[in-house]
Structure formats: C-alpha cells, structure tokens
Amino acid sequence: MADLPALPEWHVLRLAKAGSRPDECEDAALVWGRAEPGVDGNGRPVRSLYAAVSDGASESLLARAWAEQLVSDVIDSMCVGRDWWREPGYFAKDLIERSALRWESFLVQYQEDRAAQGRPITWYEQPGLEKGAFATVLGTEIRGTLLETGETSWSWHAFALGDSCLFQIRDGAVHTSFPVTDLEEFGITPQLLGSRNRDWELVARRMTVAHGELEPGDELLLSTDALAAWTLAGEVAGLLPGRQLAAIAPQGEEQFAEWIAHQRSGGHMRNDDVTLIRTWVRAEA
C-alpha cells in the first residue's frame, strides 16, 4: 500500500493595527501537524494538519491572552476525536471544559504575578475579570486520507464562531468562503466565545461546521476579519485575491507589513489587527 504524502506546507503572518506595538496585537494563530499517521472513523490511514485563528475582542480585558489560549485549546480538542466534526456537541463540550480549566489557572497565575510586581488587580479591573474575555475563533483540520486504491484524498473540516474566515483558493480565486459569504456580514456583531461561558450546548448550537474537498494545488487561507473582508471584496471585484496573497506571504513579515500598510493607506483594508495562515496542497500530491 502506498504511503501517505507529506503534510501541506504553511505560512503564518500577524500584524498589529497601525499605531500599536506588536505585543498589543489581540489576534492569535497556531498550526500543528501530527507527526504520525492516525486512522479515521472508517479505519483508513490519515495524516492531519491542524490550524486555528482567533480575534480577541478589544473591549474585553485580557483579550489577547484568551485568543492565544483558544487556538491551542481548539487544536487539542480537534485532536481528541477521530472525526470531531461528526459530533459537534461532544467537540464543544471538550473545548469548553478544557478552556475553562486552563483559563482559571491562568487567572490565578496572572493575579499572583501582578501582585508580585507590585501591581495588584485594581477595583476597576475586577468587573472585567469577572465578566471574562471574548474572541472569535476558527479551527480547521486539513486531512489526507489513504484510499484503498493507494491514492490520497485531501479534505478540510472547519468550525467557526464569529467572522474569522476560511477561504479555499483555486487558481487564485475564492472557491469556498466560510463562515462569511457576503461582505455586508462583516458589519454585524459577530458571535464571540467568552472565557466565562460554560454552556457548551449553547456553544454547539451557535458554532457552524463545514467541509470541502481539496485538489492538488488548492490553498486554504485562514484570516481574521480585516483581511477576510479584503479577500471577499477582492473576489467581488475580480482581482484574484488568492494570487496576491500567494505572492506576498512567502516574502516574510516585513514585506507583509509593507503590503498591509499600503492596503490600509489606500482605503482597501480597515486598520485592525491582521492574521493570515496560508496552507497549500502540493501539486504532485
């Protein structure tokens, strides 16, 4: 039987809004590839790449820390189940229980650190801690499945809360957009996951799940809302946004920052934190 091919390659790029320091960026991103092949629900050999992005809500306290924890929690929860998307309730339960424990531990350490630095939590910060932090989140598994024919079938499975988006790109154009498909949807208050939310059944009802098949040469883009809105606008205008991002992403953070600054100054992208995960299936796969 043929071996599974190597995992897709990827780039991860982040940039804070203009006027902010890099450490003030409230977006988070994480990519993790499982080293050893696993098996799917049908017992077939699979190899998976996991990716997640999160956009912390600036109006909430500790939004950056929450977004950074979420991307890790999401990937951990996706790894628990073989086909996690088939049971979104179980997935949501695992995610909420996992994130609740980790967040409480983080808060204890955070308050201890503040006290040790001579900056204990103030009375006006306490309500924010009690309310919790909020963020959008998008998680994706890119899976290669070894078929009985010896060929590998590539697919993606994703869930979303809010307006961080996944785009499947084919020949530079947007083939699939998830969960937002219309530019006007970016003007609507997005669904957010709160660090104090313990109602996993509510989370399961609110999150959306999608999947698609990948052809060799296809790309997947995961991005937070500012870049997602730019991508959809470019697609509407027939500008092949995927081709532009494929050209700029390999050039690294400095060129990416210059390109984003150009888009902002030209009024093509609003000034907000920007995160991009770009992955692609090799043409010879």
PDB file of N, CA and C in Angstrom, residues 233-276:
ATOM      1  N   ALA A 233     -13.856  41.290  -0.783  1.00  0.00           N
ATOM      2  CA  ALA A 233     -14.003  42.457  -1.650  1.00  0.00           C
ATOM      3  C   ALA A 233     -13.203  42.272  -2.932  1.00  0.00           C
ATOM      4  N   GLY A 234     -11.998  41.720  -2.811  1.00  0.00           N
ATOM      5  CA  GLY A 234     -11.186  41.472  -3.992  1.00  0.00           C
ATOM      6  C   GLY A 234     -11.807  40.456  -4.914  1.00  0.00           C
ATOM      7  N   GLU A 235     -12.441  39.440  -4.337  1.00  0.00           N
ATOM      8  CA  GLU A 235     -13.104  38.426  -5.149  1.00  0.00           C
ATOM      9  C   GLU A 235     -14.281  39.033  -5.912  1.00  0.00           C
ATOM     10  N   VAL A 236     -15.056  39.876  -5.225  1.00  0.00           N
ATOM     11  CA  VAL A 236     -16.190  40.532  -5.876  1.00  0.00           C
ATOM     12  C   VAL A 236     -15.722  41.393  -7.047  1.00  0.00           C
ATOM     13  N   ALA A 237     -14.556  42.040  -6.855  1.00  0.00           N
ATOM     14  CA  ALA A 237     -14.016  42.917  -7.894  1.00  0.00           C
ATOM     15  C   ALA A 237     -13.249  42.160  -8.975  1.00  0.00           C
ATOM     16  N   GLY A 238     -13.142  40.840  -8.838  1.00  0.00           N
ATOM     17  CA  GLY A 238     -12.440  40.042  -9.829  1.00  0.00           C
ATOM     18  C   GLY A 238     -10.936  40.206  -9.806  1.00  0.00           C
ATOM     19  N   LEU A 239     -10.365  40.488  -8.632  1.00  0.00           N
ATOM     20  CA  LEU A 239      -8.935  40.779  -8.524  1.00  0.00           C
ATOM     21  C   LEU A 239      -8.081  39.577  -8.138  1.00  0.00           C
ATOM     22  N   LEU A 240      -8.658  38.392  -8.037  1.00  0.00           N
ATOM     23  CA  LEU A 240      -7.937  37.172  -7.658  1.00  0.00           C
ATOM     24  C   LEU A 240      -7.107  37.388  -6.389  1.00  0.00           C
ATOM     25  N   PRO A 241      -7.771  37.637  -5.246  1.00  0.00           N
ATOM     26  CA  PRO A 241      -7.047  37.913  -4.001  1.00  0.00           C
ATOM     27  C   PRO A 241      -6.121  36.789  -3.571  1.00  0.00           C
ATOM     28  N   GLY A 242      -6.497  35.545  -3.870  1.00  0.00           N
ATOM     29  CA  GLY A 242      -5.635  34.433  -3.506  1.00  0.00           C
ATOM     30  C   GLY A 242      -4.284  34.518  -4.178  1.00  0.00           C
ATOM     31  N   ARG A 243      -4.261  34.978  -5.412  1.00  0.00           N
ATOM     32  CA  ARG A 243      -2.997  35.100  -6.148  1.00  0.00           C
ATOM     33  C   ARG A 243      -2.115  36.182  -5.515  1.00  0.00           C
ATOM     34  N   GLN A 244      -2.723  37.272  -5.067  1.00  0.00           N
ATOM     35  CA  GLN A 244      -1.956  38.328  -4.408  1.00  0.00           C
ATOM     36  C   GLN A 244      -1.345  37.831  -3.101  1.00  0.00           C
ATOM     37  N   LEU A 245      -2.125  37.116  -2.303  1.00  0.00           N
ATOM     38  CA  LEU A 245      -1.614  36.625  -1.021  1.00  0.00           C
ATOM     39  C   LEU A 245      -0.570  35.538  -1.219  1.00  0.00           C
ATOM     40  N   ALA A 246      -0.720  34.721  -2.265  1.00  0.00           N
ATOM     41  CA  ALA A 246       0.274  33.696  -2.554  1.00  0.00           C
ATOM     42  C   ALA A 246       1.612  34.319  -2.926  1.00  0.00           C
ATOM     43  N   ALA A 247       1.569  35.516  -3.512  1.00  0.00           N
ATOM     44  CA  ALA A 247       2.800  36.199  -3.907  1.00  0.00           C
ATOM     45  C   ALA A 247       3.470  36.886  -2.716  1.00  0.00           C
ATOM     46  N   ILE A 248       2.678  37.438  -1.801  1.00  0.00           N
ATOM     47  CA  ILE A 248       3.259  38.222  -0.718  1.00  0.00           C
ATOM     48  C   ILE A 248       3.628  37.379   0.495  1.00  0.00           C
ATOM     49  N   ALA A 249       2.874  36.328   0.801  1.00  0.00           N
ATOM     50  CA  ALA A 249       3.103  35.559   2.034  1.00  0.00           C
ATOM     51  C   ALA A 249       4.497  34.956   2.140  1.00  0.00           C
ATOM     52  N   PRO A 250       5.066  34.384   1.073  1.00  0.00           N
ATOM     53  CA  PRO A 250       6.398  33.783   1.204  1.00  0.00           C
ATOM     54  C   PRO A 250       7.515  34.794   1.439  1.00  0.00           C
ATOM     55  N   GLN A 251       7.236  36.087   1.250  1.00  0.00           N
ATOM     56  CA  GLN A 251       8.271  37.097   1.389  1.00  0.00           C
ATOM     57  C   GLN A 251       8.561  37.475   2.843  1.00  0.00           C
ATOM     58  N   GLY A 252       7.738  37.000   3.766  1.00  0.00           N
ATOM     59  CA  GLY A 252       8.022  37.216   5.177  1.00  0.00           C
ATOM     60  C   GLY A 252       7.283  38.393   5.786  1.00  0.00           C
ATOM     61  N   GLU A 253       7.512  38.577   7.092  1.00  0.00           N
ATOM     62  CA  GLU A 253       6.740  39.546   7.871  1.00  0.00           C
ATOM     63  C   GLU A 253       6.972  40.991   7.431  1.00  0.00           C
ATOM     64  N   GLU A 254       8.217  41.336   7.093  1.00  0.00           N
ATOM     65  CA  GLU A 254       8.498  42.729   6.730  1.00  0.00           C
ATOM     66  C   GLU A 254       7.745  43.134   5.472  1.00  0.00           C
ATOM     67  N   GLN A 255       7.810  42.314   4.437  1.00  0.00           N
ATOM     68  CA  GLN A 255       7.091  42.623   3.206  1.00  0.00           C
ATOM     69  C   GLN A 255       5.579  42.565   3.412  1.00  0.00           C
ATOM     70  N   PHE A 256       5.145  41.628   4.237  1.00  0.00           N
ATOM     71  CA  PHE A 256       3.713  41.541   4.543  1.00  0.00           C
ATOM     72  C   PHE A 256       3.238  42.824   5.218  1.00  0.00           C
ATOM     73  N   ALA A 257       4.029  43.336   6.174  1.00  0.00           N
ATOM     74  CA  ALA A 257       3.665  44.569   6.873  1.00  0.00           C
ATOM     75  C   ALA A 257       3.605  45.756   5.910  1.00  0.00           C
ATOM     76  N   GLU A 258       4.546  45.823   4.974  1.00  0.00           N
ATOM     77  CA  GLU A 258       4.526  46.919   3.996  1.00  0.00           C
ATOM     78  C   GLU A 258       3.301  46.811   3.097  1.00  0.00           C
ATOM     79  N   TRP A 259       2.978  45.601   2.704  1.00  0.00           N
ATOM     80  CA  TRP A 259       1.809  45.403   1.844  1.00  0.00           C
ATOM     81  C   TRP A 259       0.522  45.777   2.577  1.00  0.00           C
ATOM     82  N   ILE A 260       0.399  45.360   3.835  1.00  0.00           N
ATOM     83  CA  ILE A 260      -0.788  45.703   4.627  1.00  0.00           C
ATOM     84  C   ILE A 260      -0.894  47.214   4.791  1.00  0.00           C
ATOM     85  N   ALA A 261       0.238  47.873   5.068  1.00  0.00           N
ATOM     86  CA  ALA A 261       0.228  49.332   5.229  1.00  0.00           C
ATOM     87  C   ALA A 261      -0.262  50.008   3.942  1.00  0.00           C
ATOM     88  N   HIS A 262       0.151  49.478   2.804  1.00  0.00           N
ATOM     89  CA  HIS A 262      -0.293  50.023   1.517  1.00  0.00           C
ATOM     90  C   HIS A 262      -1.801  49.838   1.341  1.00  0.00           C
ATOM     91  N   GLN A 263      -2.306  48.668   1.710  1.00  0.00           N
ATOM     92  CA  GLN A 263      -3.746  48.425   1.601  1.00  0.00           C
ATOM     93  C   GLN A 263      -4.534  49.348   2.523  1.00  0.00           C
ATOM     94  N   ARG A 264      -4.022  49.571   3.721  1.00  0.00           N
ATOM     95  CA  ARG A 264      -4.700  50.456   4.666  1.00  0.00           C
ATOM     96  C   ARG A 264      -4.698  51.897   4.173  1.00  0.00           C
ATOM     97  N   SER A 265      -3.542  52.367   3.735  1.00  0.00           N
ATOM     98  CA  SER A 265      -3.437  53.765   3.304  1.00  0.00           C
ATOM     99  C   SER A 265      -4.288  54.037   2.079  1.00  0.00           C
ATOM    100  N   GLY A 266      -4.492  53.000   1.261  1.00  0.00           N
ATOM    101  CA  GLY A 266      -5.327  53.169   0.074  1.00  0.00           C
ATOM    102  C   GLY A 266      -6.806  53.003   0.340  1.00  0.00           C
ATOM    103  N   GLY A 267      -7.163  52.736   1.595  1.00  0.00           N
ATOM    104  CA  GLY A 267      -8.565  52.577   1.954  1.00  0.00           C
ATOM    105  C   GLY A 267      -9.145  51.231   1.562  1.00  0.00           C
ATOM    106  N   HIS A 268      -8.269  50.260   1.250  1.00  0.00           N
ATOM    107  CA  HIS A 268      -8.748  48.943   0.829  1.00  0.00           C
ATOM    108  C   HIS A 268      -8.930  47.975   2.002  1.00  0.00           C
ATOM    109  N   MET A 269      -8.317  48.311   3.141  1.00  0.00           N
ATOM    110  CA  MET A 269      -8.414  47.457   4.318  1.00  0.00           C
ATOM    111  C   MET A 269      -8.495  48.339   5.553  1.00  0.00           C
ATOM    112  N   ARG A 270      -9.423  48.013   6.441  1.00  0.00           N
ATOM    113  CA  ARG A 270      -9.541  48.831   7.645  1.00  0.00           C
ATOM    114  C   ARG A 270      -8.399  48.542   8.611  1.00  0.00           C
ATOM    115  N   ASN A 271      -8.109  49.529   9.441  1.00  0.00           N
ATOM    116  CA  ASN A 271      -6.990  49.429  10.367  1.00  0.00           C
ATOM    117  C   ASN A 271      -7.372  48.567  11.562  1.00  0.00           C
ATOM    118  N   ASP A 272      -6.971  47.332  11.514  1.00  0.00           N
ATOM    119  CA  ASP A 272      -7.245  46.387  12.590  1.00  0.00           C
ATOM    120  C   ASP A 272      -6.108  45.376  12.608  1.00  0.00           C
ATOM    121  N   ASP A 273      -6.006  44.609  13.693  1.00  0.00           N
ATOM    122  CA  ASP A 273      -5.039  43.520  13.721  1.00  0.00           C
ATOM    123  C   ASP A 273      -5.314  42.582  12.547  1.00  0.00           C
ATOM    124  N   VAL A 274      -4.239  42.039  11.980  1.00  0.00           N
ATOM    125  CA  VAL A 274      -4.355  41.162  10.809  1.00  0.00           C
ATOM    126  C   VAL A 274      -3.596  39.864  11.070  1.00  0.00           C
ATOM    127  N   THR A 275      -4.245  38.743  10.775  1.00  0.00           N
ATOM    128  CA  THR A 275      -3.608  37.433  10.892  1.00  0.00           C
ATOM    129  C   THR A 275      -3.937  36.605   9.660  1.00  0.00           C
ATOM    130  N   LEU A 276      -2.919  35.906   9.153  1.00  0.00           N
ATOM    131  CA  LEU A 276      -3.104  35.030   7.997  1.00  0.00           C
ATOM    132  C   LEU A 276      -2.371  33.712   8.230  1.00  0.00           C
TER     133      LEU A 276
END
